[in-house]
PDB file of C-alpha atoms in Angstrom:
ATOM      1  CA  ASN A   1       2.911  -9.194 -10.656  1.00 72.00           C
ATOM      2  CA  ALA A   2       0.166  -7.071 -12.182  1.00 78.00           C
ATOM      3  CA  GLY A   3      -2.399  -9.736 -11.281  1.00 93.00           C
ATOM      4  CA  VAL A   4      -5.543  -9.674 -13.431  1.00 96.00           C
ATOM      5  CA  THR A   5      -5.857  -6.736 -15.797  1.00 97.00           C
ATOM      6  CA  GLN A   6      -8.881  -5.695 -17.848  1.00 97.00           C
ATOM      7  CA  THR A   7      -9.283  -3.220 -20.666  1.00 97.00           C
ATOM      8  CA  PRO A   8     -11.052  -0.977 -21.306  1.00 97.00           C
ATOM      9  CA  LYS A   9     -12.312   0.367 -17.975  1.00 96.00           C
ATOM     10  CA  PHE A  10     -15.331   1.994 -19.586  1.00 97.00           C
ATOM     11  CA  GLN A  11     -17.055   1.468 -22.931  1.00 97.00           C
ATOM     12  CA  VAL A  12     -20.195   2.765 -24.596  1.00 97.00           C
ATOM     13  CA  LEU A  13     -21.614   0.840 -27.544  1.00 97.00           C
ATOM     14  CA  LYS A  14     -24.583   1.284 -29.805  1.00 97.00           C
ATOM     15  CA  THR A  15     -27.016  -1.587 -30.219  1.00 98.00           C
ATOM     16  CA  GLY A  16     -25.711  -4.040 -32.799  1.00 97.00           C
ATOM     17  CA  GLN A  17     -22.045  -3.114 -32.496  1.00 97.00           C
ATOM     18  CA  SER A  18     -19.482  -5.734 -31.590  1.00 96.00           C
ATOM     19  CA  MET A  19     -16.462  -5.460 -29.346  1.00 96.00           C
ATOM     20  CA  THR A  20     -13.955  -7.456 -27.335  1.00 98.00           C
ATOM     21  CA  LEU A  21     -13.276  -7.049 -23.636  1.00 98.00           C
ATOM     22  CA  GLN A  22      -9.691  -7.918 -22.844  1.00 98.00           C
ATOM     23  CA  CYS A  23      -8.500  -9.870 -19.809  1.00 98.00           C
ATOM     24  CA  ALA A  24      -4.943 -10.919 -18.991  1.00 97.00           C
ATOM     25  CA  GLN A  25      -3.226 -12.476 -15.989  1.00 96.00           C
ATOM     26  CA  ASP A  26       0.476 -12.909 -15.273  1.00 95.00           C
ATOM     27  CA  MET A  27       0.228 -15.542 -12.535  1.00 93.00           C
ATOM     28  CA  ASN A  28       0.287 -18.564 -14.865  1.00 92.00           C
ATOM     29  CA  HIS A  29      -3.188 -19.533 -13.652  1.00 92.00           C
ATOM     30  CA  GLU A  30      -4.999 -22.372 -15.356  1.00 91.00           C
ATOM     31  CA  TYR A  31      -8.537 -21.244 -14.648  1.00 92.00           C
ATOM     32  CA  MET A  32     -10.064 -18.042 -15.982  1.00 94.00           C
ATOM     33  CA  SER A  33     -13.649 -16.850 -15.858  1.00 95.00           C
ATOM     34  CA  TRP A  34     -15.887 -14.004 -16.934  1.00 96.00           C
ATOM     35  CA  TYR A  35     -18.691 -12.702 -14.737  1.00 95.00           C
ATOM     36  CA  ARG A  36     -21.224  -9.957 -15.175  1.00 96.00           C
ATOM     37  CA  GLN A  37     -22.764  -7.898 -12.398  1.00 94.00           C
ATOM     38  CA  ASP A  38     -25.993  -5.998 -12.784  1.00 92.00           C
ATOM     39  CA  PRO A  39     -27.163  -3.311 -10.313  1.00 84.00           C
ATOM     40  CA  GLY A  40     -28.107  -4.758  -6.941  1.00 77.00           C
ATOM     41  CA  MET A  41     -27.193  -8.268  -8.025  1.00 79.00           C
ATOM     42  CA  GLY A  42     -24.424 -10.698  -7.318  1.00 83.00           C
ATOM     43  CA  LEU A  43     -22.018 -11.842 -10.007  1.00 90.00           C
ATOM     44  CA  ARG A  44     -23.177 -14.309 -12.644  1.00 92.00           C
ATOM     45  CA  LEU A  45     -20.803 -16.581 -14.537  1.00 92.00           C
ATOM     46  CA  ILE A  46     -20.747 -16.071 -18.324  1.00 95.00           C
ATOM     47  CA  HIS A  47     -17.950 -18.341 -19.600  1.00 95.00           C
ATOM     48  CA  TYR A  48     -14.953 -20.039 -18.121  1.00 93.00           C
ATOM     49  CA  SER A  49     -11.795 -21.822 -19.205  1.00 93.00           C
ATOM     50  CA  VAL A  50      -9.820 -24.587 -17.494  1.00 90.00           C
ATOM     51  CA  GLY A  51      -6.750 -24.099 -19.673  1.00 91.00           C
ATOM     52  CA  ALA A  52      -5.513 -22.939 -23.046  1.00 93.00           C
ATOM     53  CA  GLY A  53      -7.757 -24.230 -25.810  1.00 94.00           C
ATOM     54  CA  ILE A  54     -10.584 -25.235 -23.443  1.00 93.00           C
ATOM     55  CA  THR A  55     -13.663 -23.116 -22.754  1.00 94.00           C
ATOM     56  CA  ASP A  56     -17.168 -23.780 -21.525  1.00 93.00           C
ATOM     57  CA  GLN A  57     -20.410 -21.972 -20.825  1.00 93.00           C
ATOM     58  CA  GLY A  58     -21.467 -20.615 -17.475  1.00 91.00           C
ATOM     59  CA  GLU A  59     -24.867 -19.470 -16.266  1.00 90.00           C
ATOM     60  CA  VAL A  60     -25.519 -16.649 -18.772  1.00 94.00           C
ATOM     61  CA  PRO A  61     -23.514 -17.343 -21.986  1.00 96.00           C
ATOM     62  CA  ASN A  62     -25.936 -16.112 -24.658  1.00 95.00           C
ATOM     63  CA  GLY A  63     -24.599 -13.230 -26.739  1.00 96.00           C
ATOM     64  CA  TYR A  64     -20.980 -13.790 -25.733  1.00 97.00           C
ATOM     65  CA  ASN A  65     -18.063 -15.724 -27.198  1.00 97.00           C
ATOM     66  CA  VAL A  66     -14.703 -16.553 -25.642  1.00 97.00           C
ATOM     67  CA  SER A  67     -11.457 -18.148 -26.701  1.00 96.00           C
ATOM     68  CA  ARG A  68      -8.301 -19.119 -24.823  1.00 97.00           C
ATOM     69  CA  SER A  69      -5.363 -19.342 -27.190  1.00 96.00           C
ATOM     70  CA  THR A  70      -2.801 -18.648 -24.454  1.00 96.00           C
ATOM     71  CA  THR A  71      -2.649 -19.201 -20.705  1.00 95.00           C
ATOM     72  CA  GLU A  72      -2.420 -15.466 -20.101  1.00 97.00           C
ATOM     73  CA  ASP A  73      -5.325 -14.086 -22.134  1.00 97.00           C
ATOM     74  CA  PHE A  74      -9.068 -14.703 -22.053  1.00 98.00           C
ATOM     75  CA  PRO A  75     -10.971 -12.195 -24.217  1.00 98.00           C
ATOM     76  CA  LEU A  76     -14.753 -11.867 -24.108  1.00 98.00           C
ATOM     77  CA  ARG A  77     -16.492 -10.974 -27.371  1.00 98.00           C
ATOM     78  CA  LEU A  78     -19.882  -9.366 -27.685  1.00 96.00           C
ATOM     79  CA  LEU A  79     -21.162 -10.346 -31.085  1.00 92.00           C
ATOM     80  CA  SER A  80     -24.043  -7.876 -31.479  1.00 96.00           C
ATOM     81  CA  ALA A  81     -24.454  -5.684 -28.421  1.00 97.00           C
ATOM     82  CA  ALA A  82     -27.899  -5.301 -26.854  1.00 97.00           C
ATOM     83  CA  PRO A  83     -29.084  -2.947 -24.078  1.00 96.00           C
ATOM     84  CA  SER A  84     -29.542  -6.029 -21.852  1.00 96.00           C
ATOM     85  CA  GLN A  85     -25.766  -6.441 -21.913  1.00 97.00           C
ATOM     86  CA  THR A  86     -25.265  -3.156 -20.096  1.00 97.00           C
ATOM     87  CA  SER A  87     -23.383  -4.321 -17.036  1.00 97.00           C
ATOM     88  CA  VAL A  88     -20.066  -4.426 -15.226  1.00 97.00           C
ATOM     89  CA  TYR A  89     -17.864  -7.275 -16.404  1.00 98.00           C
ATOM     90  CA  PHE A  90     -15.281  -8.937 -14.206  1.00 97.00           C
ATOM     91  CA  CYS A  91     -12.587 -11.350 -15.238  1.00 97.00           C
ATOM     92  CA  ALA A  92     -11.088 -13.743 -12.694  1.00 95.00           C
ATOM     93  CA  SER A  93      -8.325 -16.308 -12.552  1.00 94.00           C
ATOM     94  CA  LYS A  94      -7.289 -19.144 -10.233  1.00 90.00           C
ATOM     95  CA  GLY A  95      -4.338 -21.429  -9.999  1.00 82.00           C
ATOM     96  CA  GLY A  96      -4.844 -25.177 -10.171  1.00 72.00           C
ATOM     97  CA  THR A  97      -4.299 -25.831  -6.498  1.00 73.00           C
ATOM     98  CA  GLY A  98      -5.168 -22.378  -5.258  1.00 72.00           C
ATOM     99  CA  LYS A  99      -8.253 -21.843  -3.155  1.00 77.00           C
ATOM    100  CA  GLU A 100      -8.938 -18.253  -4.063  1.00 87.00           C
ATOM    101  CA  GLN A 101      -9.908 -16.467  -7.222  1.00 90.00           C
ATOM    102  CA  TYR A 102      -8.279 -13.189  -8.211  1.00 93.00           C
ATOM    103  CA  PHE A 103     -10.554 -10.657  -9.842  1.00 95.00           C
ATOM    104  CA  GLY A 104      -9.757  -7.840 -12.215  1.00 97.00           C
ATOM    105  CA  PRO A 105     -10.944  -4.259 -11.689  1.00 96.00           C
ATOM    106  CA  GLY A 106     -13.867  -4.624 -14.086  1.00 97.00           C
ATOM    107  CA  THR A 107     -15.116  -3.103 -17.335  1.00 97.00           C
ATOM    108  CA  ARG A 108     -18.214  -0.931 -17.171  1.00 97.00           C
ATOM    109  CA  LEU A 109     -20.173  -1.376 -20.415  1.00 97.00           C
ATOM    110  CA  THR A 110     -23.159   0.662 -21.510  1.00 97.00           C
ATOM    111  CA  VAL A 111     -25.163  -0.296 -24.602  1.00 97.00           C
ATOM    112  CA  THR A 112     -27.512   2.374 -25.929  1.00 96.00           C
TER     113      THR A 112
ATOM    114  CA  ASP B   1     -23.997 -26.116  -4.658  1.00 63.00           C
ATOM    115  CA  ALA B   2     -25.550 -25.409  -1.283  1.00 65.00           C
ATOM    116  CA  LYS B   3     -27.602 -22.239  -1.064  1.00 87.00           C
ATOM    117  CA  THR B   4     -26.617 -19.554   1.421  1.00 93.00           C
ATOM    118  CA  THR B   5     -28.701 -16.976   3.280  1.00 95.00           C
ATOM    119  CA  GLN B   6     -27.246 -13.687   4.504  1.00 96.00           C
ATOM    120  CA  PRO B   7     -28.793 -10.532   5.949  1.00 97.00           C
ATOM    121  CA  THR B   8     -29.183  -7.785   3.392  1.00 95.00           C
ATOM    122  CA  SER B   9     -27.332  -5.188   5.431  1.00 97.00           C
ATOM    123  CA  MET B  10     -25.544  -4.581   8.724  1.00 97.00           C
ATOM    124  CA  ASP B  11     -23.964  -1.640  10.504  1.00 97.00           C
ATOM    125  CA  CYS B  12     -20.890  -1.596  12.687  1.00 96.00           C
ATOM    126  CA  ALA B  13     -19.044   1.093  14.614  1.00 97.00           C
ATOM    127  CA  GLU B  14     -15.470   1.773  13.626  1.00 97.00           C
ATOM    128  CA  GLY B  15     -13.025  -0.105  15.845  1.00 97.00           C
ATOM    129  CA  ARG B  16     -15.591  -2.653  16.955  1.00 97.00           C
ATOM    130  CA  ALA B  17     -15.843  -6.243  15.774  1.00 97.00           C
ATOM    131  CA  ALA B  18     -18.102  -6.914  12.824  1.00 98.00           C
ATOM    132  CA  ASN B  19     -19.842 -10.303  12.907  1.00 98.00           C
ATOM    133  CA  LEU B  20     -21.422 -11.324   9.619  1.00 98.00           C
ATOM    134  CA  PRO B  21     -23.644 -14.425   9.720  1.00 98.00           C
ATOM    135  CA  CYS B  22     -24.360 -16.900   6.949  1.00 97.00           C
ATOM    136  CA  ASN B  23     -26.758 -19.837   6.907  1.00 96.00           C
ATOM    137  CA  HIS B  24     -25.986 -22.838   4.715  1.00 94.00           C
ATOM    138  CA  SER B  25     -28.196 -25.579   6.094  1.00 93.00           C
ATOM    139  CA  THR B  26     -27.905 -27.804   2.986  1.00 90.00           C
ATOM    140  CA  ILE B  27     -24.115 -27.841   2.891  1.00 91.00           C
ATOM    141  CA  SER B  28     -22.536 -31.146   1.876  1.00 88.00           C
ATOM    142  CA  GLY B  29     -19.664 -32.827   3.631  1.00 87.00           C
ATOM    143  CA  ASN B  30     -17.133 -31.898   0.953  1.00 86.00           C
ATOM    144  CA  GLU B  31     -18.185 -28.282   0.561  1.00 88.00           C
ATOM    145  CA  TYR B  32     -16.143 -25.412   1.919  1.00 90.00           C
ATOM    146  CA  VAL B  33     -17.397 -22.037   3.083  1.00 93.00           C
ATOM    147  CA  TYR B  34     -15.739 -19.160   1.234  1.00 93.00           C
ATOM    148  CA  TRP B  35     -15.994 -15.460   1.974  1.00 96.00           C
ATOM    149  CA  TYR B  36     -15.331 -12.725  -0.543  1.00 96.00           C
ATOM    150  CA  ARG B  37     -15.985  -9.016  -0.310  1.00 97.00           C
ATOM    151  CA  GLN B  38     -16.540  -6.314  -2.881  1.00 95.00           C
ATOM    152  CA  ILE B  39     -15.680  -2.749  -2.114  1.00 95.00           C
ATOM    153  CA  HIS B  40     -17.705  -0.317  -4.185  1.00 89.00           C
ATOM    154  CA  SER B  41     -16.916  -0.501  -7.932  1.00 83.00           C
ATOM    155  CA  GLN B  42     -14.014  -2.907  -7.428  1.00 92.00           C
ATOM    156  CA  GLY B  43     -13.602  -6.587  -8.223  1.00 94.00           C
ATOM    157  CA  PRO B  44     -14.368  -9.088  -5.450  1.00 94.00           C
ATOM    158  CA  GLN B  45     -11.559  -9.916  -3.049  1.00 95.00           C
ATOM    159  CA  TYR B  46     -11.001 -13.248  -1.331  1.00 94.00           C
ATOM    160  CA  ILE B  47     -11.084 -13.093   2.469  1.00 96.00           C
ATOM    161  CA  ILE B  48     -11.006 -16.571   3.968  1.00 95.00           C
ATOM    162  CA  HIS B  49     -12.388 -20.083   3.637  1.00 93.00           C
ATOM    163  CA  GLY B  50     -12.887 -23.137   5.833  1.00 93.00           C
ATOM    164  CA  LEU B  51     -14.292 -26.652   5.970  1.00 92.00           C
ATOM    165  CA  LYS B  52     -15.198 -27.350   9.586  1.00 91.00           C
ATOM    166  CA  ASN B  53     -12.500 -25.928  11.796  1.00 86.00           C
ATOM    167  CA  ASN B  54     -12.351 -22.276  12.719  1.00 94.00           C
ATOM    168  CA  GLU B  55      -9.904 -20.335  10.593  1.00 96.00           C
ATOM    169  CA  THR B  56      -8.031 -17.082  11.066  1.00 96.00           C
ATOM    170  CA  ASN B  57      -5.842 -15.017   8.796  1.00 95.00           C
ATOM    171  CA  GLU B  58      -4.599 -11.451   8.700  1.00 94.00           C
ATOM    172  CA  MET B  59      -7.950 -10.168   7.479  1.00 94.00           C
ATOM    173  CA  ALA B  60     -10.590 -12.062   9.425  1.00 97.00           C
ATOM    174  CA  SER B  61     -11.719 -15.088  11.408  1.00 98.00           C
ATOM    175  CA  LEU B  62     -14.223 -17.674  10.274  1.00 98.00           C
ATOM    176  CA  ILE B  63     -16.307 -19.546  12.825  1.00 97.00           C
ATOM    177  CA  ILE B  64     -18.216 -22.585  11.531  1.00 97.00           C
ATOM    178  CA  THR B  65     -20.778 -24.275  13.762  1.00 96.00           C
ATOM    179  CA  GLU B  66     -20.265 -27.895  14.666  1.00 95.00           C
ATOM    180  CA  ASP B  67     -23.156 -29.053  12.438  1.00 95.00           C
ATOM    181  CA  ARG B  68     -21.735 -26.824   9.655  1.00 95.00           C
ATOM    182  CA  LYS B  69     -25.152 -25.344   8.926  1.00 95.00           C
ATOM    183  CA  SER B  70     -24.040 -21.806   9.610  1.00 96.00           C
ATOM    184  CA  SER B  71     -20.940 -19.690   9.930  1.00 97.00           C
ATOM    185  CA  THR B  72     -19.829 -16.238  11.019  1.00 98.00           C
ATOM    186  CA  LEU B  73     -17.188 -14.026   9.502  1.00 98.00           C
ATOM    187  CA  ILE B  74     -15.534 -11.812  12.085  1.00 98.00           C
ATOM    188  CA  LEU B  75     -13.632  -8.640  11.299  1.00 98.00           C
ATOM    189  CA  PRO B  76     -12.013  -8.010  14.683  1.00 96.00           C
ATOM    190  CA  HIS B  77     -11.501  -4.238  14.445  1.00 95.00           C
ATOM    191  CA  ALA B  78     -13.587  -2.844  11.615  1.00 97.00           C
ATOM    192  CA  THR B  79     -12.366   0.260   9.800  1.00 97.00           C
ATOM    193  CA  LEU B  80     -14.127   2.559   7.374  1.00 97.00           C
ATOM    194  CA  ARG B  81     -12.302   0.775   4.539  1.00 96.00           C
ATOM    195  CA  ASP B  82     -14.108  -2.449   5.479  1.00 97.00           C
ATOM    196  CA  THR B  83     -17.388  -0.991   4.196  1.00 98.00           C
ATOM    197  CA  ALA B  84     -18.274  -3.416   1.405  1.00 97.00           C
ATOM    198  CA  VAL B  85     -20.639  -6.157   0.285  1.00 95.00           C
ATOM    199  CA  TYR B  86     -19.630  -9.474   1.841  1.00 97.00           C
ATOM    200  CA  TYR B  87     -20.454 -12.700   0.034  1.00 96.00           C
ATOM    201  CA  CYS B  88     -20.701 -16.102   1.680  1.00 96.00           C
ATOM    202  CA  ILE B  89     -20.272 -18.897  -0.892  1.00 93.00           C
ATOM    203  CA  VAL B  90     -20.394 -22.634  -0.415  1.00 90.00           C
ATOM    204  CA  ARG B  91     -18.402 -24.679  -2.899  1.00 84.00           C
ATOM    205  CA  VAL B  92     -16.398 -27.818  -3.211  1.00 75.00           C
ATOM    206  CA  SER B  93     -12.674 -27.262  -3.008  1.00 66.00           C
ATOM    207  CA  GLY B  94     -10.128 -28.130  -5.618  1.00 60.00           C
ATOM    208  CA  GLY B  95      -9.913 -27.116  -9.245  1.00 55.00           C
ATOM    209  CA  SER B  96     -13.615 -26.791  -9.946  1.00 59.00           C
ATOM    210  CA  ASN B  97     -14.163 -24.066  -7.370  1.00 58.00           C
ATOM    211  CA  TYR B  98     -13.457 -21.442 -10.010  1.00 66.00           C
ATOM    212  CA  LYS B  99     -17.182 -21.527 -10.784  1.00 75.00           C
ATOM    213  CA  LEU B 100     -18.441 -19.405  -7.940  1.00 81.00           C
ATOM    214  CA  THR B 101     -22.094 -18.559  -7.397  1.00 82.00           C
ATOM    215  CA  PHE B 102     -22.521 -15.132  -5.855  1.00 86.00           C
ATOM    216  CA  GLY B 103     -25.756 -14.195  -4.116  1.00 86.00           C
ATOM    217  CA  LYS B 104     -26.619 -10.645  -3.119  1.00 87.00           C
ATOM    218  CA  GLY B 105     -24.412 -10.699  -0.030  1.00 93.00           C
ATOM    219  CA  THR B 106     -24.483  -8.452   3.043  1.00 96.00           C
ATOM    220  CA  LEU B 107     -23.743  -4.758   2.756  1.00 96.00           C
ATOM    221  CA  LEU B 108     -21.624  -3.924   5.796  1.00 98.00           C
ATOM    222  CA  THR B 109     -21.453  -0.237   6.597  1.00 98.00           C
ATOM    223  CA  VAL B 110     -18.793   0.794   9.094  1.00 98.00           C
ATOM    224  CA  ASN B 111     -19.704   4.068  10.759  1.00 96.00           C
ATOM    225  CA  PRO B 112     -17.244   6.546  12.315  1.00 95.00           C
TER     226      PRO B 112
END
């Protein structure tokens, strides 16, 4: 199993540009989440999904959209990038009865 | 979710046991204590979790006090690769524990 994969690893955007961060898992997990981590801070939940076709907002959802058309994929869309969205983004997944979350390696995004 | 309090940083000598404390005085009866760690620039990694009994796995031991208001994560023989930020998280078990709340954690530095 590849686990949780994220692409790209690094990205630089100009203010106002849009882009999609990709996340995929091959463990047939029901739950998937997106977190962001700013310097010196813990992770904050952006959006999450409890299964294909179902998504909901986390702690800091503004400026981001998600969709879950398949069990495997959970892309995060930045609609109009802002410097405040400069951060490291982590995707995570969890099985229905599993106790632990599996995290991807992260995407480091810089918005200038 | 119950709030947790951890020291900002700790040092440990290589080969010695590392004992990381966590206070969670408002923990509810159905909330588990989870520990994750984050090695620099990587995604968080699950370590261990417990409800009220002490737990041990191949990575660490978790000691929870009888009143459940605090716990200690023990790395029995710390290595340089254990240098990381360690997060103590209190959360109910089951499906909804995909929504984790990460604080700032404890930066453990293992010294040669």
